[in-house]
Coordinates of C-alpha atoms in Angstrom, one line a residue:
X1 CA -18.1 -7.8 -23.8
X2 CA -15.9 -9.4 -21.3
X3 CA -15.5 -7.2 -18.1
X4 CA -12.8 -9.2 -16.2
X5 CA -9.0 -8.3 -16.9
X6 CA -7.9 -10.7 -19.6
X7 CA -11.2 -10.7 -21.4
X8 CA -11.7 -7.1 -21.4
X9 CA -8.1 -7.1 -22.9
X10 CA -8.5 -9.8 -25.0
X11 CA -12.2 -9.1 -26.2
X12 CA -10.7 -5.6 -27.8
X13 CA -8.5 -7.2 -30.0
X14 CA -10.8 -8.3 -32.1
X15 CA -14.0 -6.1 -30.9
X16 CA -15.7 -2.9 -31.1
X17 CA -16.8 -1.4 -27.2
X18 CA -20.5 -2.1 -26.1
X19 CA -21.2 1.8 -25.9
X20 CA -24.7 2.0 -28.5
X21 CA -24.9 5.2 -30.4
X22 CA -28.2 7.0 -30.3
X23 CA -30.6 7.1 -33.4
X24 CA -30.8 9.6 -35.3
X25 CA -33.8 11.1 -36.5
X26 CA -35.7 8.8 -39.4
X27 CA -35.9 11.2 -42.7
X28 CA -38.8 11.9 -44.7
X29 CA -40.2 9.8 -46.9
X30 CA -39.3 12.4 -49.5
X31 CA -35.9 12.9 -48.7
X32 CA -35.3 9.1 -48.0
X33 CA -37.0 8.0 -51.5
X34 CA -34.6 10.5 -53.3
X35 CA -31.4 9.1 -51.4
X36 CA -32.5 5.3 -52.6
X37 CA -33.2 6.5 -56.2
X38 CA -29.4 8.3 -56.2
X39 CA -28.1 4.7 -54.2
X40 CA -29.8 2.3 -56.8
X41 CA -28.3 4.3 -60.0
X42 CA -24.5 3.9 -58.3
X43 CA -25.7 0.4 -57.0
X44 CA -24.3 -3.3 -59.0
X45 CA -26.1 -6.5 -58.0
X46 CA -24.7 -9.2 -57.1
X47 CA -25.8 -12.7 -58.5
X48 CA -24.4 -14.5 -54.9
X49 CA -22.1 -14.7 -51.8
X50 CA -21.3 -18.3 -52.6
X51 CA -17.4 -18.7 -54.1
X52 CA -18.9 -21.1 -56.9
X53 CA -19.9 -20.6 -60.4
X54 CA -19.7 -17.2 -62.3
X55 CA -18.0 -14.3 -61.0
X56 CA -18.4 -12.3 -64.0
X57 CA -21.2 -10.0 -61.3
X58 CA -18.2 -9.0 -60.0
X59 CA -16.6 -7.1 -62.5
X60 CA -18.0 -3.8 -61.6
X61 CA -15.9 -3.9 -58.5
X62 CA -12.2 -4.1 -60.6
X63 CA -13.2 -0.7 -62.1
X64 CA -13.6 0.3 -58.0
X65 CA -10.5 -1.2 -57.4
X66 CA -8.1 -0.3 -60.0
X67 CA -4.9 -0.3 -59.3
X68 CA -4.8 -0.8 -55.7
X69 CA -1.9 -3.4 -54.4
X70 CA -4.3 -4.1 -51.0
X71 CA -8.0 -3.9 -50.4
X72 CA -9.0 -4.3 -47.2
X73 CA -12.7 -6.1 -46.9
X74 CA -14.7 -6.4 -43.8
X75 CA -17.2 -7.7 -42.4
X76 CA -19.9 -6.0 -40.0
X77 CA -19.7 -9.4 -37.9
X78 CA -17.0 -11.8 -37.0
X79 CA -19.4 -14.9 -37.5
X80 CA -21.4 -14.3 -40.5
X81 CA -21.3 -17.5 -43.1
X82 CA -22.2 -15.0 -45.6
X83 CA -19.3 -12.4 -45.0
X84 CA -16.5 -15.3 -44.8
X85 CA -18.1 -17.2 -48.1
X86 CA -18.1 -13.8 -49.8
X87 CA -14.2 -13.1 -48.7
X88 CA -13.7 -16.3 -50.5
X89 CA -15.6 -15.6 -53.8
X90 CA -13.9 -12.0 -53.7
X91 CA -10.3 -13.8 -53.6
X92 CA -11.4 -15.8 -56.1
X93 CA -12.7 -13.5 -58.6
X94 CA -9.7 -11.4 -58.0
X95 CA -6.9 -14.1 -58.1
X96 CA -8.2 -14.7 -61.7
X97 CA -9.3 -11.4 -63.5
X98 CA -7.0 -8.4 -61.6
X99 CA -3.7 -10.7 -60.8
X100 CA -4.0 -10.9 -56.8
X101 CA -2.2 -13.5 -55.4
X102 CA -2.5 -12.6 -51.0
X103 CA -4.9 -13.6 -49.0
X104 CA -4.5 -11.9 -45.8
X105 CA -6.3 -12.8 -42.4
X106 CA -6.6 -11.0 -38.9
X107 CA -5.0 -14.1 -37.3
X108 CA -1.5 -14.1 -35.6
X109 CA 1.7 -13.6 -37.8
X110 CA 3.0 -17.6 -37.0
X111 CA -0.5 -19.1 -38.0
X112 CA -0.7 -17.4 -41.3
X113 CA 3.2 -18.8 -42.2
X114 CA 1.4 -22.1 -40.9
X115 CA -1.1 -22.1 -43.2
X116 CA 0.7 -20.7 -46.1
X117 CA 3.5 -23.9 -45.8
X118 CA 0.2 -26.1 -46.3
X119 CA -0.9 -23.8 -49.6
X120 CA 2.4 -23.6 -51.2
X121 CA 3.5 -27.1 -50.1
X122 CA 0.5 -29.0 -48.7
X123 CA 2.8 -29.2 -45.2
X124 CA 0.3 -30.0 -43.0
X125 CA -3.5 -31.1 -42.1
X126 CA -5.2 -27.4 -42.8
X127 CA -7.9 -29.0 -40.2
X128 CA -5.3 -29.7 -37.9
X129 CA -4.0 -26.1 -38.3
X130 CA -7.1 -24.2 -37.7
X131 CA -8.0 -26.2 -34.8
X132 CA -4.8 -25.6 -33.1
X133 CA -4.3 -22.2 -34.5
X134 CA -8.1 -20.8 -34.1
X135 CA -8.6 -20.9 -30.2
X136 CA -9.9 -18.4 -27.7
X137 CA -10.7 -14.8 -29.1
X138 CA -9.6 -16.3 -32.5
X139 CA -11.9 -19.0 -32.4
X140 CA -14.5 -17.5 -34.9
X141 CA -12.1 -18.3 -38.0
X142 CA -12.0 -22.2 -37.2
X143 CA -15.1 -22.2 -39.3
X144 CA -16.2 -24.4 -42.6
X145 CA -15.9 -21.4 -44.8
X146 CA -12.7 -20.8 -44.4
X147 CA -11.2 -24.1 -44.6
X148 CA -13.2 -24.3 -48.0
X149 CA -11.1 -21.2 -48.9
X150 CA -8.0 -22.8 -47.6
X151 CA -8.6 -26.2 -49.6
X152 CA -9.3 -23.7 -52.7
X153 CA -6.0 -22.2 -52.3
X154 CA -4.3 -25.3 -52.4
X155 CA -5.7 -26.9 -55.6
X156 CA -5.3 -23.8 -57.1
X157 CA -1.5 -23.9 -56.4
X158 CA -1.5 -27.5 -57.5
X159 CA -2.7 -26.0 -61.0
X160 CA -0.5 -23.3 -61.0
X161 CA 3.0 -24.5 -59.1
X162 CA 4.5 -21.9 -60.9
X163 CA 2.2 -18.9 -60.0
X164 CA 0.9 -19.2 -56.3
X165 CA -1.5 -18.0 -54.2
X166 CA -0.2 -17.2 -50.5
X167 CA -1.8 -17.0 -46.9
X168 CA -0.9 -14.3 -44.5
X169 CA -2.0 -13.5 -41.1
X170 CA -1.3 -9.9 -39.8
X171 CA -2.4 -9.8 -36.1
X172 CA 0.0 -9.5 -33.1
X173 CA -2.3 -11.8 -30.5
X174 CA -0.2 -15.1 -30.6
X175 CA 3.0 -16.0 -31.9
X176 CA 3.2 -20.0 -32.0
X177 CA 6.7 -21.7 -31.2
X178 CA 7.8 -22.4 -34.6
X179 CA 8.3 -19.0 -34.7
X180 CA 10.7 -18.5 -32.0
X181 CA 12.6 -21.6 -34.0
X182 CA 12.4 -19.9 -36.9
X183 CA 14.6 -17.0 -35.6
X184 CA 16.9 -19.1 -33.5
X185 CA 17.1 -21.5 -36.3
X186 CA 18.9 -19.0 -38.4
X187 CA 21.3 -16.7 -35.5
X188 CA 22.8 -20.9 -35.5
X189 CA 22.8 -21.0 -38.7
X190 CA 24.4 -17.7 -39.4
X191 CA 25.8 -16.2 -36.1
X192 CA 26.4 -19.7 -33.8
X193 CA 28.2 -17.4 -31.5
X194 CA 24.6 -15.8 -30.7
X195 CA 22.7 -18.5 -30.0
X196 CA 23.5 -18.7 -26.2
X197 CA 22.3 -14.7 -25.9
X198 CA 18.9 -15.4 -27.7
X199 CA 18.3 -18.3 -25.9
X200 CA 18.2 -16.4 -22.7
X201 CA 16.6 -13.2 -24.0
X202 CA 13.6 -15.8 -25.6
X203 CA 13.7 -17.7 -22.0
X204 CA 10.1 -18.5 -20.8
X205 CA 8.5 -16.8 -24.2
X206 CA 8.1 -20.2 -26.1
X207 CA 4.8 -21.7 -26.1
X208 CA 4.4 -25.0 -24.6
X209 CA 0.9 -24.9 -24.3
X210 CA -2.0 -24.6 -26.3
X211 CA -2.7 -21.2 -28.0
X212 CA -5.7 -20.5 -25.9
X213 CA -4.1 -21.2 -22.7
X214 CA -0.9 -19.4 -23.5
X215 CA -2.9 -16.3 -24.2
X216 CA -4.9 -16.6 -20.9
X217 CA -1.6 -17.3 -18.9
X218 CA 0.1 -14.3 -20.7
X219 CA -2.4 -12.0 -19.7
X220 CA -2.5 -13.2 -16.2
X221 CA 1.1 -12.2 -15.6
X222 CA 2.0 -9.3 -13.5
X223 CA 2.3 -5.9 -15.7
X224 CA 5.9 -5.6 -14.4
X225 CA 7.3 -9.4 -16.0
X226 CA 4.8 -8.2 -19.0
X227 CA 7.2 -5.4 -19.7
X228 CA 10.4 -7.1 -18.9
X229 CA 9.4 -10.0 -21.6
X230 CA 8.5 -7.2 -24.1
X231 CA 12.2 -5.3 -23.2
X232 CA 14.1 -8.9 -23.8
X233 CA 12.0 -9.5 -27.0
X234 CA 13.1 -5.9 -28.3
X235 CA 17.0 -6.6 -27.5
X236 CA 16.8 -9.8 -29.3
X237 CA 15.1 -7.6 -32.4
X238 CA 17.6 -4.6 -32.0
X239 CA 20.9 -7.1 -31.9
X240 CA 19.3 -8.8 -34.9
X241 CA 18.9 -5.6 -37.0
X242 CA 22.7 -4.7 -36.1
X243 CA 24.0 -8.2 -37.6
X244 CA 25.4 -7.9 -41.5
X245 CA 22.4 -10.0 -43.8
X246 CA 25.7 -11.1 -45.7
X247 CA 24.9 -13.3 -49.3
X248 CA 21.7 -14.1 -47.9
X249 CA 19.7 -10.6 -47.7
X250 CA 16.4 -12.2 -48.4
X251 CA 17.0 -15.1 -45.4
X252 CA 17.9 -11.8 -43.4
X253 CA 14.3 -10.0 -43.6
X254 CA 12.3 -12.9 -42.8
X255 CA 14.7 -14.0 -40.0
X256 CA 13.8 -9.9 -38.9
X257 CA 10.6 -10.0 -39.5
X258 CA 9.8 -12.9 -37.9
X259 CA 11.8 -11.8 -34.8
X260 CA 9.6 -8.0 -35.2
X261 CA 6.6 -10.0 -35.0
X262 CA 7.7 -11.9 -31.9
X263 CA 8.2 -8.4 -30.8
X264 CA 5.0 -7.4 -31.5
X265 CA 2.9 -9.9 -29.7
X266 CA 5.0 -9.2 -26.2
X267 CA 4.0 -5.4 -26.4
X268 CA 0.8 -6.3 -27.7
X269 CA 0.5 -7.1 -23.8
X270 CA 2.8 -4.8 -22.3
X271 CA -0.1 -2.3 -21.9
X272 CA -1.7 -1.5 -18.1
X273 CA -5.0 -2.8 -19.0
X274 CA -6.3 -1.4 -15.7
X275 CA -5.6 2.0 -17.3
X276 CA -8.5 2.9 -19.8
X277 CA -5.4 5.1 -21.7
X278 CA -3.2 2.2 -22.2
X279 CA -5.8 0.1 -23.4
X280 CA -6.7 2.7 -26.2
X281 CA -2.5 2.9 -27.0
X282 CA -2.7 -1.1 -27.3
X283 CA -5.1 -0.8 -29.4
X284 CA -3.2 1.9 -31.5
X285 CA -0.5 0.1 -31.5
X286 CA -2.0 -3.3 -33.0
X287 CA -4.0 -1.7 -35.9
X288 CA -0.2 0.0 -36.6
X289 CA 1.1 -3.8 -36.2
X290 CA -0.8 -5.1 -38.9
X291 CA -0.7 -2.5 -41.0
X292 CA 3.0 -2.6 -41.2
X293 CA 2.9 -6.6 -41.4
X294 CA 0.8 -6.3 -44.3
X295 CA 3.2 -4.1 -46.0
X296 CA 6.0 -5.9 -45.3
X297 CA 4.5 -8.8 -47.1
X298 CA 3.2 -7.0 -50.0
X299 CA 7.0 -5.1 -50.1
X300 CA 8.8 -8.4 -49.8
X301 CA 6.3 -11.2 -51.7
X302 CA 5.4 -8.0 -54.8
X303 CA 1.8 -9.6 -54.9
X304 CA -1.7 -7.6 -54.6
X305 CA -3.3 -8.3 -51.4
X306 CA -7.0 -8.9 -50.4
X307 CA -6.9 -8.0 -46.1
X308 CA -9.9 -9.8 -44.4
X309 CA -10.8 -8.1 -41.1
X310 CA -13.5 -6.6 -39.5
X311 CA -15.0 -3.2 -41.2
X312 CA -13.6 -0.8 -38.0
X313 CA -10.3 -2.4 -39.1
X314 CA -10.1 -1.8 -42.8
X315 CA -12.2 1.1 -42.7
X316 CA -10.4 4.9 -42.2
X317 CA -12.7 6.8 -39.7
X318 CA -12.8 5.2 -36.3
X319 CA -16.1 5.3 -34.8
X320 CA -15.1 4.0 -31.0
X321 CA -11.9 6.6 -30.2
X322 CA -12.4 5.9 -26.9
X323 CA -10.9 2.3 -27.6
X324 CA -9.4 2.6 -31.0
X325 CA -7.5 5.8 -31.5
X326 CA -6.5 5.1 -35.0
X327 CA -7.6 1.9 -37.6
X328 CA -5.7 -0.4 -39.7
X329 CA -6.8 1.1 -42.9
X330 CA -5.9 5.1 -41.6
X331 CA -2.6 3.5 -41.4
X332 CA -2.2 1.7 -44.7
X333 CA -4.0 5.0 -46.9
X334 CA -0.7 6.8 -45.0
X335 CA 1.6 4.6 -46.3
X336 CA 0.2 3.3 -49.8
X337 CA -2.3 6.2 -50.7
X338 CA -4.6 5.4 -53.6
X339 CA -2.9 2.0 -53.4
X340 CA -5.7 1.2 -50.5
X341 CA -8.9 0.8 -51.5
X342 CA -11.7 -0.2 -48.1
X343 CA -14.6 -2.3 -49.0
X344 CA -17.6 -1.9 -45.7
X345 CA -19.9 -4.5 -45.6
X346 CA -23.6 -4.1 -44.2
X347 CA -26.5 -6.4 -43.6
X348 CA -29.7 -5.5 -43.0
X349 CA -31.3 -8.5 -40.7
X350 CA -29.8 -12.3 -40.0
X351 CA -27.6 -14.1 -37.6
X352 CA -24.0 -14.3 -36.3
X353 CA -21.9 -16.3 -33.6
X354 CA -20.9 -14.1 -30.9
X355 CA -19.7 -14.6 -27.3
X356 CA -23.1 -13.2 -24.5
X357 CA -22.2 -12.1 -20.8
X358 CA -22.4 -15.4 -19.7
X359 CA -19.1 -15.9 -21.7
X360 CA -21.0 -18.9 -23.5
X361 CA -21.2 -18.9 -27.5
X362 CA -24.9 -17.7 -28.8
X363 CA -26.3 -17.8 -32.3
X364 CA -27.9 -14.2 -32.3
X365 CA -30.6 -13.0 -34.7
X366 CA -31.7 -9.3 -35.7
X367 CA -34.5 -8.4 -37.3
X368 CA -34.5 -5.5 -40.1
X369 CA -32.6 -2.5 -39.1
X370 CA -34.5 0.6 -37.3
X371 CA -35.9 3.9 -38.7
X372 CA -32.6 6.0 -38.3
X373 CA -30.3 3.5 -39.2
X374 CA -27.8 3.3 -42.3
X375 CA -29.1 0.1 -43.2
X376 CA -32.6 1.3 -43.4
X377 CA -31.9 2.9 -46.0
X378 CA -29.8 1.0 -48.0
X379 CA -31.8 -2.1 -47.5
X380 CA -34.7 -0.2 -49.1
X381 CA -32.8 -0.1 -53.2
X382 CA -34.2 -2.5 -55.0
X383 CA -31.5 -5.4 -55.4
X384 CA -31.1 -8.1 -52.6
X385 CA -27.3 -7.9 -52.1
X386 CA -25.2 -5.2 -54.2
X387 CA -22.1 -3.5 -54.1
X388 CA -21.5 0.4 -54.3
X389 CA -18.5 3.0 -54.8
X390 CA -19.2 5.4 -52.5
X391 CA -16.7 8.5 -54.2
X392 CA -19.4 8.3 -56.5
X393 CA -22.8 8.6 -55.8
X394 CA -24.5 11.2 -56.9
X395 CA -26.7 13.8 -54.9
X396 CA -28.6 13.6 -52.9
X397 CA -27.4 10.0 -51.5
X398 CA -23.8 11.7 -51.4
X399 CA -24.6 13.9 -48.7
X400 CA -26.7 11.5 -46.6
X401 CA -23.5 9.1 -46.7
X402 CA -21.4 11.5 -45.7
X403 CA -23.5 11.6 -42.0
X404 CA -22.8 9.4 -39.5
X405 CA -25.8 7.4 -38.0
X406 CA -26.5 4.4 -36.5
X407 CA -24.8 1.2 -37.9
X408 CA -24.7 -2.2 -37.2
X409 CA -20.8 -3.2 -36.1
X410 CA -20.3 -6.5 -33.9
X411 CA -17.2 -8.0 -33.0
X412 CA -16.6 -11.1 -30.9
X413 CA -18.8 -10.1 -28.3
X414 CA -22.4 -8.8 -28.5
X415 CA -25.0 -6.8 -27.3
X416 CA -22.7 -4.5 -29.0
X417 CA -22.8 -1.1 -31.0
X418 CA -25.0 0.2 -33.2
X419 CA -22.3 3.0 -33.7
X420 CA -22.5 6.3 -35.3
X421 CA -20.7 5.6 -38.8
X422 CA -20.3 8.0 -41.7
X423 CA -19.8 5.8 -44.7
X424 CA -18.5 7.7 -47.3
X425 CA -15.5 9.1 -45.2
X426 CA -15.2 5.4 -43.4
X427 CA -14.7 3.0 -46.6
X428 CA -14.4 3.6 -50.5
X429 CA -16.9 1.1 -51.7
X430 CA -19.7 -0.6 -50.0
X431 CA -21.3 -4.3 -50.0
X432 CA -24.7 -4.1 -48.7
X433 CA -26.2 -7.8 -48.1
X434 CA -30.1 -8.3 -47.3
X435 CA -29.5 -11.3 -45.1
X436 CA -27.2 -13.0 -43.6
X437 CA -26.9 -16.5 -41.5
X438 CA -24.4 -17.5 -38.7
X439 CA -21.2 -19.2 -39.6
X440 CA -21.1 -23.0 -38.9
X441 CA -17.7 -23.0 -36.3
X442 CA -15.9 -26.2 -36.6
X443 CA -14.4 -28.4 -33.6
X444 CA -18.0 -27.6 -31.6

């Protein structure tokens, strides 16, 4: 992980910490054998990762799902080929058998509306888009997996104009200048007499630069003119609210919720990140950003939504409070209930992308996991790749997923983790892959 100012900053929204956790103590071959049998009579295979072909494996996992208007699916690395290309069969599978019609990314607020112009109306070169869009700590989703899923999206809406599928992004990192436009667009379209006071209240908070850059330069900014940008960005949301939406309600709560998301990246960085305690509220404070971006969406659009992020963010239990007080998932089971359903993925050996100490990009390989380990374990039941509801396994595997241990979780940075994880009380259902190979990252 990053140890200067912006990078430690940076590196946390989208990271775990670097602190390991210590392993606990292997069981007995006994013990262990009886866990696997108990895992491999909950356990479903799955045929592939790949999006092609067949999805009928994944049928077991609708029952899992039921009702639920947003599952959250992670990934226990943020450059995994196999995670991403799985994300994509997922969507798939659930876009045609259980009505979901979301796809929902932890990217900025302004890059999902980017990419969901191109989906709906093919506005746009989607390699254009991810290249601008995907920079710096958001760099890993500028990758050839998700632009496949991104072209999918596309001809799927050209088959089905009438019935769409829609991109989101829910983060609170970056908010690109069309979405300052977007607001000031409509206070002149609807309240002309405005448009002088948001001009000054957005002066000097419109990108000009590339996404990157403007992220570095942010950060760089005295903490002082970090908070006074974040006080001119809430004004400019609070006199919003206060205006009438008038025939147009729907115009109304976009116009506001685009403005609350330009509100949300400006405190995103009006933390001390000098102070350990204000980089753990920062943190709080983003997973409860996307969270309520993701139910705004699924309020306002009424379609089921499938939330890609990393497994700390989807998952309930955090497992680094130090850093991350509360999770994006703890906050959506608050609000929606049973209407959340988690999805942890694990992989027992393979390679990621991640960022080293040198700051340089490395392809990283592990070997299988350790004695101790969760992945031990579940690596040892007798399909390759498989997916599990863990609210119902049966003893004894139900008690020894109830125990925190060692687990693989890496974000953008590594060496990083293993972390103690208990996953029964972290996610509802599990997808435990046997390997997994490093993303191929577009653009270099």
């Amino acid at each position: 992980m990053k140890r200067h100012r912006t990078g430690l900053a940076l590196a946390l929204l989208l990271t775990l910490g670097t602190v390991a956790a210590g392993v606990a103590p292997a069981a007995s071959a006994t013990t262990s054998g009886s866990v696997v049998h108990a895992l491999e009579g909950g356990a479903h295979p799955l045929r592939t990762v790949e999006p092609r072909g067949d999805t009928s494996d994944l049928r077991p996992l609708d029952a899992m799902i039921g009702g639920a208007r947003v599952v959250g699916l992670g990934e226990a690395t943020h450059s995994s080929h196999d995670f991403f290309a799985l994300k994509h069969r997922v969507f798939r599978h659930l876009v045609e058998e259980k009505g979901f019609r979301t796809f929902a990314l932890e990217g900025s607020w302004s890059t999902g509306l980017r990419l969901d112009d191109y989906v709906l109306h093919g506005k746009g070169d989607p390699r254009r888009i991810m290249r601008e869009e995907f920079q710096r700590d958001y760099l890993w989703w500028n990758n050839t997996d998700y632009l496949a899923l991104v072209e999918w999206m596309r001809a799927y809406n050209l088959r089905h104009p009438h019935d769409p599928v829609r991109f989101m992004g829910d983060d609170s990192g970056w908010a690109g200048p069309e979405l300052y436009d977007a607001v000031t667009d409509y206070v002149a379209r609807t309240r002309p007499e405005l448009t002088a006071r948001f001009d000054e209240l957005y002066r000097g908070l419109r990108p000009t630069v590339a996404t990157g850059t403007y992220m570095e330069q942010y950060l760089n900014k005295p903490y002082a003119e970090r908070r006074e940008m974040a006080d001119r960005t809430g004004q400019a949301l609070d006199l919003l609210k206060r205006q009438s939406p008038g025939a147009d309600r729907a115009g109304y709560e976009r116009a506001v919720q685009n403005a609350t998301a330009l509100d949300q990246v400006a405190r995103q960085y009006a933390f001390d990140f000098t102070d350990p305690k204000q980089i753990a509220a920062s943190m709080r404070y983003r997973d409860s950003a996307m969270a309520a971006n993701v139910l705004w969406w699924q309020r306002h659009t009424g379609t089921k939504v499938l939330l890609a992020a990393h497994d700390a963010h989807v998952g309930y239990r955090t497992y680094d409070p130090a850093n991350y007080p509360k999770m994006q998932g703890a906050f959506l089971r608050d609000r929606l209930g049973s209407g959340y359903v988690s999805v942890g993925l694990t992989f027992d050996r393979g390679s990621f992308n991640a960022t080293g100490q040198d700051a340089a990009i490395h392809r990283w390989t592990l070997g299988p996991a350790g004695p101790g380990t969760n992945e031990r374990i579940l690596d040892r039941v007798r399909y390759r790749d498989y997916v599990l509801d863990l609210r119902r396994v049966a003893a004894p595997a139900r008690e020894w997923l109830d125990r925190a241990r060692p687990t693989r979780s890496i974000g953008t940075a590594y060496p990083d983790g293993p972390y103690d994880i208990a996953l029964a009380s972290t996610h509802d259902v599990l997808i435990h892959l046997h390997r997994v190979e490093a993303a191929r990252l577009r653009d270099r």
